[in-house]
Amino acid sequence: MFSRFFIERPIFAIVVSVLLVVAGLAAMRALPVAQYPEIAPPVVTVQAIYPGASAEVIESTVAAPLENAINGLPGMIYMSSNSSSNGVVQIQVTFDIGSDIDIAAVNVSNRVKQVESRLPLEVRRQGVTVEPGSSAFLQVLAFYAPDGRHDDLFTSNYVTLNVLDRLKRLPGTTNVQIFGAKDYAMRIWLQPDRLAQLKLTPGDVARAIDEQNAQFAAGKVGQAPIGKGQDLVYTITSKGRLADPAQFAAIIVRANPDGSSVRLGDVARVELGSRDYEFNGRYNGKPATLVGIFLAPGANALAVAESVLQTLDELQPRFPEGLGYAVPYDTTRFVRVSIEEVLKTLAEAMLLVFLVVYLFLQSWRAAIIPFAAVPVSLLGTFAGIYLLGYSINTLTLFGMVLAIGIVVDDAIVVLENVERIMREQGLPPRAAALQAMREVSGPVVAIVLTLTAVFVPIAFLGGLTGELYRQFAVTLSISVILSGFVALTLSPALCVIMLQHGERTPNRFFRSFNDWFARLTSRYVDGVVWVIRRAALVLSVYACMVVVTGLLWLATPGSLVPDEDQGFYISAVILPDGATLERTTRVVEQVEAAVRSNPANQDVVAFAGFDFIGGGFRNNAATIFVTQKPWHERETTAPELVGELFMKTAGIREALVLAFNPPAIFGLGTAGGYEFFIQNRGDGGAKRLQEVLQQFLARANSDPRLGGAQTLWRATVPQLFVDVDREKAKQAGVPIDEVFAALSATLGTYYVNDFNKYGRTWQVLMSAEAAYRKRPEDIQGIYVRSGNGEMLPLAALVSVRHSAGPDSLDRFNNLPAVKVIGQTAPGISSGQGIAIVEEIAREVLPVDFSFDWGGSSYQEKKSSGAAGFAIGLAVVMVFLILAALYEKWSLPLSVLLALPFGTFGALVAIWAKNLIGPHFGAAPLTN
């Protein structure tokens, strides 16, 4: 008999259990900590830059070829892209859960290389980057000058040069980036009128810079092979790349025959400025440089956040005077509180289990025996989940909370049988333990097999539902297996040590309790007899119960993961099409004032010029993160504050201000609610897409079951169409590419080449002074050189007219698309919302249009029905195990008849507390 060895060697049994506890404690220190398991799908990001190009040009010449090449990669589930008029295209390729992100990035990079030669020259000069992205947004850091002594340019570059590299080297970070980084650039601000007077073009300036700001390898004097007698080798050095504005201003653009020269400073203003001026970061109303920290898969969120703070504390003494930092957004606040709440529940459950065991066993010696199984089983479970590569998260801890009541069962079976034998047969503890284990070893093993058989199959479910359930199910299974091991080893050994031979006399309290419980048992027996005699009535009630339970199940709101008050919310600000960044910043200041008027809000972080929801940089959009004070310091919830912001900003006429809860799991969308794509499979371009979009939005926003549908995309942004008369240009001897080069170098941001400073490489960029690019009429003031050497104004070659078009274009799964985000009405779950939106889409969308889902909506749609399948699988496994144990097909049915009662109770509790059912609420029902 397996247990005999441990009964005869109780110290050995205790040592084995202590080793399990020690292994669990050691594993706890090494286990990563997170709110949820690693369930966000891997994402690879492809980015290309085409300076000065419109959204349509970037989409057709860059995004479409890249997507055509990338499409169809192994493991890819969907792909989205955003092409914006600021010259940037970003493609996000999302892979199935469990895919190796490094292999996925290599596959994407290989496909990009195949098509890179077909991309425009300017795109190839800038380079196409492929990076394994991270959807786990950990923190936002704000670097700012409280007294305003440092501007954005200085702060951003100080962080780049002195802080960013340290943070990137921290273990557990996969990406650290400055939002809208204002990297140094040598800005050449041209004066077109001076160029025309001197008969120069922007192309002449660019060629002069390219020629004189270059690095050359001049070689060596005396380098082998050489004749005998050479004693020294001299490396030749010379002035190569330039480094400061004065050196660039001295560049000779043209040398005249009379010995004079035209230098760059004669036709342009040169300064060390910023590469980009289309973003403003703000922290609590002050300009700030905002840095995002992204968590690597499997990393410990709490440890990484702590290491970030420690690194900043180390660097802060070296900060320039007047420069400070803050951490206005930190996801670990909510993670820490969530874990603490579950641990608190775990402690409360352990205390209640001990009290209940003590109440019925009525001996502290006896109560210790089953209770000892709790820490051994639970702490040993940590060692198991460490070996499997899992993390400490709300689901694994939730499994442990549920396991507390299970792990004591086996030990109680052993203890009660030992006490019964001691009482009835008068045997001493050792002999009673040996006899008891001969009787109950089989049932204990059967209990372990039955419970494990329920949970283990659930761990093999695929998709996001499988990822959610897997760690919960495996945690429970490990706990149950360890509890069975403890019941066969430690529990009988403790019975030998702790139990005393002889009768125990209960005290007055326990005598009263025993009398009351005996009366309760008697009444219960009478009730059972009454029920048995009225079988027809009971079966009728049971049938009604089954029907009601089924109806409750269908009516219970379902959600992939319930929305919670995470301690912050997101606001989006949208101004009219074509609005400048200056106007956007003014509106952001009004929204900041509205937010800060409520003391429940703690920090306000604004990304002016960045569309966090739609993706990409836009002058007329802003995103605001509003974090609240700790939960115990406020009575107002984040969803209530969202509604309050809508009311407080309703008077802002210049912009549309939206607010919404964050996604329950970052990486499954950018906001709470649903994420829906309308795809154009036909012709008509952006105009046709806009028409269909408006029809869909009108129908969706009129449905009371939905809380509103929005999009930040517009197809009618003010634009200017420049029509080049190609025939006139040819007659005048002006190459067409010279016309567009002059436009790009004057009105755009023309990349010339690079320079070195502070140990880094920066770009040399050319544009016209602001005064020469304010009005549409300024286009006609640009000059090009004709074939006879005379300067010709563009007014003679082009016509300019006002037009409208999109400032950004989205694609989804290689089709032109537009993203719609929205919320459901109160009382409507996300699962119901998906069905409603699909119903509207089928009703409204033309035949040449389709729709698709992204983010958490895609995963929930894919996982629909998985909760019912999980429960059904558990029921089947219980039936099969019980049939195998009892060698009867009918007996398991009587056990499973109790399932509707348990399910009914769970669903009533969900309704009473206004909670969420499947998928998340289905996990405990498997027990």
mmCIF file of C-alpha atoms in Angstrom, residues 125-371:
data_model
loop_
_atom_site.group_PDB
_atom_site.id
_atom_site.type_symbol
_atom_site.label_atom_id
_atom_site.label_comp_id
_atom_site.label_asym_id
_atom_site.label_seq_id
_atom_site.Cartn_x
_atom_site.Cartn_y
_atom_site.Cartn_z
ATOM 1 C CA ARG A 125 15.870 56.121 -49.139
ATOM 2 C CA GLN A 126 13.995 56.464 -45.855
ATOM 3 C CA GLY A 127 13.899 52.691 -45.375
ATOM 4 C CA VAL A 128 11.084 50.260 -44.612
ATOM 5 C CA THR A 129 11.155 49.008 -41.026
ATOM 6 C CA VAL A 130 9.748 45.695 -39.786
ATOM 7 C CA GLU A 131 9.469 45.302 -36.028
ATOM 8 C CA PRO A 132 7.772 42.755 -33.774
ATOM 9 C CA GLY A 133 5.339 45.022 -32.013
ATOM 10 C CA SER A 134 3.904 44.729 -28.545
ATOM 11 C CA SER A 135 0.295 45.349 -27.722
ATOM 12 C CA ALA A 136 0.946 45.333 -23.978
ATOM 13 C CA PHE A 137 0.947 49.051 -23.149
ATOM 14 C CA LEU A 138 2.597 49.271 -19.726
ATOM 15 C CA GLN A 139 3.302 52.918 -18.897
ATOM 16 C CA VAL A 140 3.419 56.458 -20.221
ATOM 17 C CA LEU A 141 6.203 58.670 -18.890
ATOM 18 C CA ALA A 142 6.015 62.460 -19.104
ATOM 19 C CA PHE A 143 9.186 64.592 -19.125
ATOM 20 C CA TYR A 144 8.468 68.287 -18.691
ATOM 21 C CA ALA A 145 9.778 71.585 -17.342
ATOM 22 C CA PRO A 146 7.470 72.834 -14.547
ATOM 23 C CA ASP A 147 8.745 76.415 -14.948
ATOM 24 C CA GLY A 148 8.834 76.238 -18.761
ATOM 25 C CA ARG A 149 12.574 76.876 -19.074
ATOM 26 C CA HIS A 150 13.105 73.962 -21.503
ATOM 27 C CA ASP A 151 11.231 73.724 -24.797
ATOM 28 C CA ASP A 152 9.940 70.553 -26.468
ATOM 29 C CA LEU A 153 12.949 70.320 -28.789
ATOM 30 C CA PHE A 154 15.460 70.246 -25.943
ATOM 31 C CA THR A 155 13.402 67.913 -23.740
ATOM 32 C CA SER A 156 12.675 65.393 -26.494
ATOM 33 C CA ASN A 157 16.297 65.148 -27.582
ATOM 34 C CA TYR A 158 17.622 65.049 -24.017
ATOM 35 C CA VAL A 159 15.375 62.041 -23.407
ATOM 36 C CA THR A 160 16.508 60.453 -26.683
ATOM 37 C CA LEU A 161 20.194 60.917 -25.910
ATOM 38 C CA ASN A 162 20.255 60.244 -22.167
ATOM 39 C CA VAL A 163 17.197 58.245 -21.080
ATOM 40 C CA LEU A 164 15.753 56.195 -23.923
ATOM 41 C CA ASP A 165 18.673 53.800 -24.373
ATOM 42 C CA ARG A 166 18.738 52.930 -20.663
ATOM 43 C CA LEU A 167 15.036 52.132 -20.705
ATOM 44 C CA LYS A 168 15.325 50.051 -23.877
ATOM 45 C CA ARG A 169 17.945 47.844 -22.222
ATOM 46 C CA LEU A 170 15.702 46.967 -19.290
ATOM 47 C CA PRO A 171 14.689 43.287 -19.276
ATOM 48 C CA GLY A 172 11.004 42.856 -20.002
ATOM 49 C CA THR A 173 10.565 45.823 -22.346
ATOM 50 C CA THR A 174 9.973 45.097 -25.999
ATOM 51 C CA ASN A 175 9.644 48.684 -27.198
ATOM 52 C CA VAL A 176 10.282 52.115 -25.714
ATOM 53 C CA GLN A 177 9.303 55.024 -27.928
ATOM 54 C CA ILE A 178 8.766 58.767 -27.800
ATOM 55 C CA PHE A 179 5.375 59.747 -29.167
ATOM 56 C CA GLY A 180 5.917 62.366 -31.858
ATOM 57 C CA ALA A 181 9.649 62.521 -31.174
ATOM 58 C CA LYS A 182 11.139 65.878 -32.103
ATOM 59 C CA ASP A 183 14.487 64.479 -33.219
ATOM 60 C CA TYR A 184 17.112 67.009 -34.208
ATOM 61 C CA ALA A 185 17.261 67.900 -37.886
ATOM 62 C CA MET A 186 19.236 70.502 -39.808
ATOM 63 C CA ARG A 187 16.384 72.586 -41.179
ATOM 64 C CA ILE A 188 17.048 74.519 -44.378
ATOM 65 C CA TRP A 189 14.338 77.190 -44.570
ATOM 66 C CA LEU A 190 14.393 78.395 -48.191
ATOM 67 C CA GLN A 191 13.438 81.878 -49.408
ATOM 68 C CA PRO A 192 11.892 81.261 -52.854
ATOM 69 C CA ASP A 193 12.035 84.927 -53.901
ATOM 70 C CA ARG A 194 15.790 85.097 -53.249
ATOM 71 C CA LEU A 195 16.266 81.857 -55.175
ATOM 72 C CA ALA A 196 14.386 83.322 -58.139
ATOM 73 C CA GLN A 197 16.398 86.555 -58.046
ATOM 74 C CA LEU A 198 19.645 84.584 -58.137
ATOM 75 C CA LYS A 199 18.262 82.194 -60.787
ATOM 76 C CA LEU A 200 18.510 79.181 -58.505
ATOM 77 C CA THR A 201 16.071 76.354 -57.858
ATOM 78 C CA PRO A 202 15.491 74.149 -54.809
ATOM 79 C CA GLY A 203 17.124 71.372 -56.802
ATOM 80 C CA ASP A 204 20.330 73.416 -57.076
ATOM 81 C CA VAL A 205 20.353 73.841 -53.296
ATOM 82 C CA ALA A 206 19.753 70.137 -52.674
ATOM 83 C CA ARG A 207 22.565 69.135 -55.040
ATOM 84 C CA ALA A 208 24.982 71.565 -53.368
ATOM 85 C CA ILE A 209 24.171 70.202 -49.908
ATOM 86 C CA ASP A 210 24.454 66.632 -51.124
ATOM 87 C CA GLU A 211 27.855 67.357 -52.659
ATOM 88 C CA GLN A 212 29.432 69.289 -49.786
ATOM 89 C CA ASN A 213 27.860 67.525 -46.794
ATOM 90 C CA ALA A 214 29.341 64.109 -47.483
ATOM 91 C CA GLN A 215 31.787 61.747 -45.875
ATOM 92 C CA PHE A 216 34.677 60.330 -47.899
ATOM 93 C CA ALA A 217 37.366 57.740 -47.213
ATOM 94 C CA ALA A 218 40.580 59.316 -48.574
ATOM 95 C CA GLY A 219 42.867 56.361 -47.874
ATOM 96 C CA LYS A 220 46.354 56.088 -46.363
ATOM 97 C CA VAL A 221 49.891 57.139 -47.229
ATOM 98 C CA GLY A 222 52.454 54.362 -46.918
ATOM 99 C CA GLN A 223 49.896 51.544 -46.861
ATOM 100 C CA ALA A 224 51.135 48.090 -47.973
ATOM 101 C CA PRO A 225 52.093 46.849 -50.439
ATOM 102 C CA ILE A 226 54.976 49.297 -50.736
ATOM 103 C CA GLY A 227 58.730 49.134 -51.227
ATOM 104 C CA LYS A 228 61.280 48.637 -48.487
ATOM 105 C CA GLY A 229 62.236 51.512 -46.239
ATOM 106 C CA GLN A 230 58.724 52.806 -45.395
ATOM 107 C CA ASP A 231 58.586 53.373 -41.640
ATOM 108 C CA LEU A 232 55.227 55.110 -41.121
ATOM 109 C CA VAL A 233 51.651 54.833 -42.334
ATOM 110 C CA TYR A 234 49.523 57.984 -42.392
ATOM 111 C CA THR A 235 45.727 57.862 -42.384
ATOM 112 C CA ILE A 236 44.322 60.740 -44.417
ATOM 113 C CA THR A 237 41.538 62.682 -42.733
ATOM 114 C CA SER A 238 39.523 65.553 -44.123
ATOM 115 C CA LYS A 239 36.440 67.578 -43.372
ATOM 116 C CA GLY A 240 33.456 65.463 -44.316
ATOM 117 C CA ARG A 241 29.951 65.796 -42.973
ATOM 118 C CA LEU A 242 29.060 69.155 -41.487
ATOM 119 C CA ALA A 243 27.817 69.466 -37.921
ATOM 120 C CA ASP A 244 26.370 72.902 -37.129
ATOM 121 C CA PRO A 245 24.171 75.561 -38.780
ATOM 122 C CA ALA A 246 27.088 77.916 -39.490
ATOM 123 C CA GLN A 247 28.897 75.248 -41.490
ATOM 124 C CA PHE A 248 25.759 74.491 -43.506
ATOM 125 C CA ALA A 249 25.117 78.199 -44.109
ATOM 126 C CA ALA A 250 28.597 78.438 -45.647
ATOM 127 C CA ILE A 251 27.858 75.776 -48.290
ATOM 128 C CA ILE A 252 28.577 77.193 -51.762
ATOM 129 C CA VAL A 253 25.453 76.854 -53.878
ATOM 130 C CA ARG A 254 27.000 78.538 -56.934
ATOM 131 C CA ALA A 255 30.432 79.901 -57.776
ATOM 132 C CA ASN A 256 30.212 82.897 -60.128
ATOM 133 C CA PRO A 257 32.751 83.618 -62.908
ATOM 134 C CA ASP A 258 33.792 86.872 -61.202
ATOM 135 C CA GLY A 259 35.065 84.958 -58.171
ATOM 136 C CA SER A 260 32.036 85.642 -55.973
ATOM 137 C CA SER A 261 29.795 82.885 -54.713
ATOM 138 C CA VAL A 262 26.255 82.303 -53.538
ATOM 139 C CA ARG A 263 26.174 80.503 -50.254
ATOM 140 C CA LEU A 264 23.328 78.638 -48.618
ATOM 141 C CA GLY A 265 22.954 81.365 -46.005
ATOM 142 C CA ASP A 266 22.193 83.853 -48.814
ATOM 143 C CA VAL A 267 19.047 82.023 -49.899
ATOM 144 C CA ALA A 268 17.932 80.202 -46.731
ATOM 145 C CA ARG A 269 17.871 80.332 -42.971
ATOM 146 C CA VAL A 270 19.637 77.384 -41.375
ATOM 147 C CA GLU A 271 18.889 76.155 -37.857
ATOM 148 C CA LEU A 272 19.140 73.053 -35.723
ATOM 149 C CA GLY A 273 15.443 72.337 -35.411
ATOM 150 C CA SER A 274 13.048 69.418 -35.206
ATOM 151 C CA ARG A 275 12.434 66.730 -37.770
ATOM 152 C CA ASP A 276 8.704 66.935 -37.084
ATOM 153 C CA TYR A 277 6.423 69.722 -35.887
ATOM 154 C CA GLU A 278 3.077 67.929 -36.155
ATOM 155 C CA PHE A 279 2.634 66.698 -32.584
ATOM 156 C CA ASN A 280 2.283 68.294 -29.159
ATOM 157 C CA GLY A 281 2.528 66.259 -25.965
ATOM 158 C CA ARG A 282 0.983 67.678 -22.799
ATOM 159 C CA TYR A 283 0.935 66.654 -19.149
ATOM 160 C CA ASN A 284 -1.532 68.354 -16.801
ATOM 161 C CA GLY A 285 -1.689 71.395 -19.061
ATOM 162 C CA LYS A 286 2.078 71.730 -19.624
ATOM 163 C CA PRO A 287 4.095 70.832 -22.749
ATOM 164 C CA ALA A 288 5.770 67.466 -22.248
ATOM 165 C CA THR A 289 7.705 64.730 -23.996
ATOM 166 C CA LEU A 290 5.676 61.526 -23.722
ATOM 167 C CA VAL A 291 7.384 58.123 -23.692
ATOM 168 C CA GLY A 292 5.548 54.812 -24.054
ATOM 169 C CA ILE A 293 6.802 51.637 -22.360
ATOM 170 C CA PHE A 294 5.650 48.349 -23.901
ATOM 171 C CA LEU A 295 5.839 45.017 -22.083
ATOM 172 C CA ALA A 296 7.541 41.979 -23.602
ATOM 173 C CA PRO A 297 5.532 38.722 -23.757
ATOM 174 C CA GLY A 298 5.858 36.716 -20.544
ATOM 175 C CA ALA A 299 7.488 39.557 -18.617
ATOM 176 C CA ASN A 300 6.532 40.445 -15.044
ATOM 177 C CA ALA A 301 4.543 43.672 -15.380
ATOM 178 C CA LEU A 302 5.063 44.715 -11.763
ATOM 179 C CA ALA A 303 8.809 44.021 -11.867
ATOM 180 C CA VAL A 304 9.300 45.852 -15.176
ATOM 181 C CA ALA A 305 7.342 48.881 -13.961
ATOM 182 C CA GLU A 306 9.412 48.927 -10.782
ATOM 183 C CA SER A 307 12.677 48.704 -12.751
ATOM 184 C CA VAL A 308 11.566 51.618 -14.945
ATOM 185 C CA LEU A 309 10.970 53.768 -11.868
ATOM 186 C CA GLN A 310 14.290 52.721 -10.335
ATOM 187 C CA THR A 311 16.124 53.624 -13.541
ATOM 188 C CA LEU A 312 14.475 57.043 -13.679
ATOM 189 C CA ASP A 313 15.343 57.668 -10.032
ATOM 190 C CA GLU A 314 18.983 56.840 -10.839
ATOM 191 C CA LEU A 315 19.023 59.178 -13.837
ATOM 192 C CA GLN A 316 17.136 62.077 -12.269
ATOM 193 C CA PRO A 317 20.132 63.581 -10.371
ATOM 194 C CA ARG A 318 21.810 64.086 -13.775
ATOM 195 C CA PHE A 319 18.777 65.806 -15.307
ATOM 196 C CA PRO A 320 19.296 69.471 -16.246
ATOM 197 C CA GLU A 321 17.951 71.887 -13.679
ATOM 198 C CA GLY A 322 14.265 72.476 -14.237
ATOM 199 C CA LEU A 323 13.544 69.137 -15.955
ATOM 200 C CA GLY A 324 11.251 66.691 -14.179
ATOM 201 C CA TYR A 325 9.297 63.545 -14.935
ATOM 202 C CA ALA A 326 6.068 61.852 -13.923
ATOM 203 C CA VAL A 327 4.300 58.550 -14.588
ATOM 204 C CA PRO A 328 0.755 59.709 -15.342
ATOM 205 C CA TYR A 329 -0.379 56.385 -16.806
ATOM 206 C CA ASP A 330 0.566 53.031 -15.294
ATOM 207 C CA THR A 331 -1.378 49.834 -15.992
ATOM 208 C CA THR A 332 0.265 48.101 -13.045
ATOM 209 C CA ARG A 333 -1.869 50.181 -10.678
ATOM 210 C CA PHE A 334 -4.913 48.195 -11.757
ATOM 211 C CA VAL A 335 -2.946 44.932 -12.000
ATOM 212 C CA ARG A 336 -1.629 45.386 -8.471
ATOM 213 C CA VAL A 337 -5.079 46.162 -7.052
ATOM 214 C CA SER A 338 -6.639 43.230 -8.941
ATOM 215 C CA ILE A 339 -4.027 40.794 -7.628
ATOM 216 C CA GLU A 340 -4.358 42.193 -4.094
ATOM 217 C CA GLU A 341 -8.137 41.742 -4.194
ATOM 218 C CA VAL A 342 -7.818 38.132 -5.335
ATOM 219 C CA LEU A 343 -5.189 37.438 -2.667
ATOM 220 C CA LYS A 344 -7.510 38.981 -0.089
ATOM 221 C CA THR A 345 -10.294 36.693 -1.291
ATOM 222 C CA LEU A 346 -7.868 33.773 -1.130
ATOM 223 C CA ALA A 347 -7.015 34.544 2.504
ATOM 224 C CA GLU A 348 -10.684 34.965 3.420
ATOM 225 C CA ALA A 349 -11.543 31.657 1.765
ATOM 226 C CA MET A 350 -8.764 29.857 3.663
ATOM 227 C CA LEU A 351 -10.008 31.307 6.954
ATOM 228 C CA LEU A 352 -13.600 30.290 6.226
ATOM 229 C CA VAL A 353 -12.513 26.775 5.277
ATOM 230 C CA PHE A 354 -10.626 26.425 8.554
ATOM 231 C CA LEU A 355 -13.591 27.694 10.589
ATOM 232 C CA VAL A 356 -16.033 25.350 8.844
ATOM 233 C CA VAL A 357 -13.700 22.370 9.272
ATOM 234 C CA TYR A 358 -13.167 23.237 12.936
ATOM 235 C CA LEU A 359 -16.904 23.717 13.458
ATOM 236 C CA PHE A 360 -17.729 20.213 12.277
ATOM 237 C CA LEU A 361 -14.666 18.325 13.530
ATOM 238 C CA GLN A 362 -14.776 20.207 16.870
ATOM 239 C CA SER A 363 -11.089 19.678 17.570
ATOM 240 C CA TRP A 364 -8.227 21.950 16.644
ATOM 241 C CA ARG A 365 -5.982 18.899 16.333
ATOM 242 C CA ALA A 366 -8.352 17.333 13.838
ATOM 243 C CA ALA A 367 -8.961 20.633 12.010
ATOM 244 C CA ILE A 368 -5.256 21.143 11.360
ATOM 245 C CA ILE A 369 -4.999 17.868 9.417
ATOM 246 C CA PRO A 370 -7.258 18.767 6.442
ATOM 247 C CA PHE A 371 -6.314 22.441 6.628
#
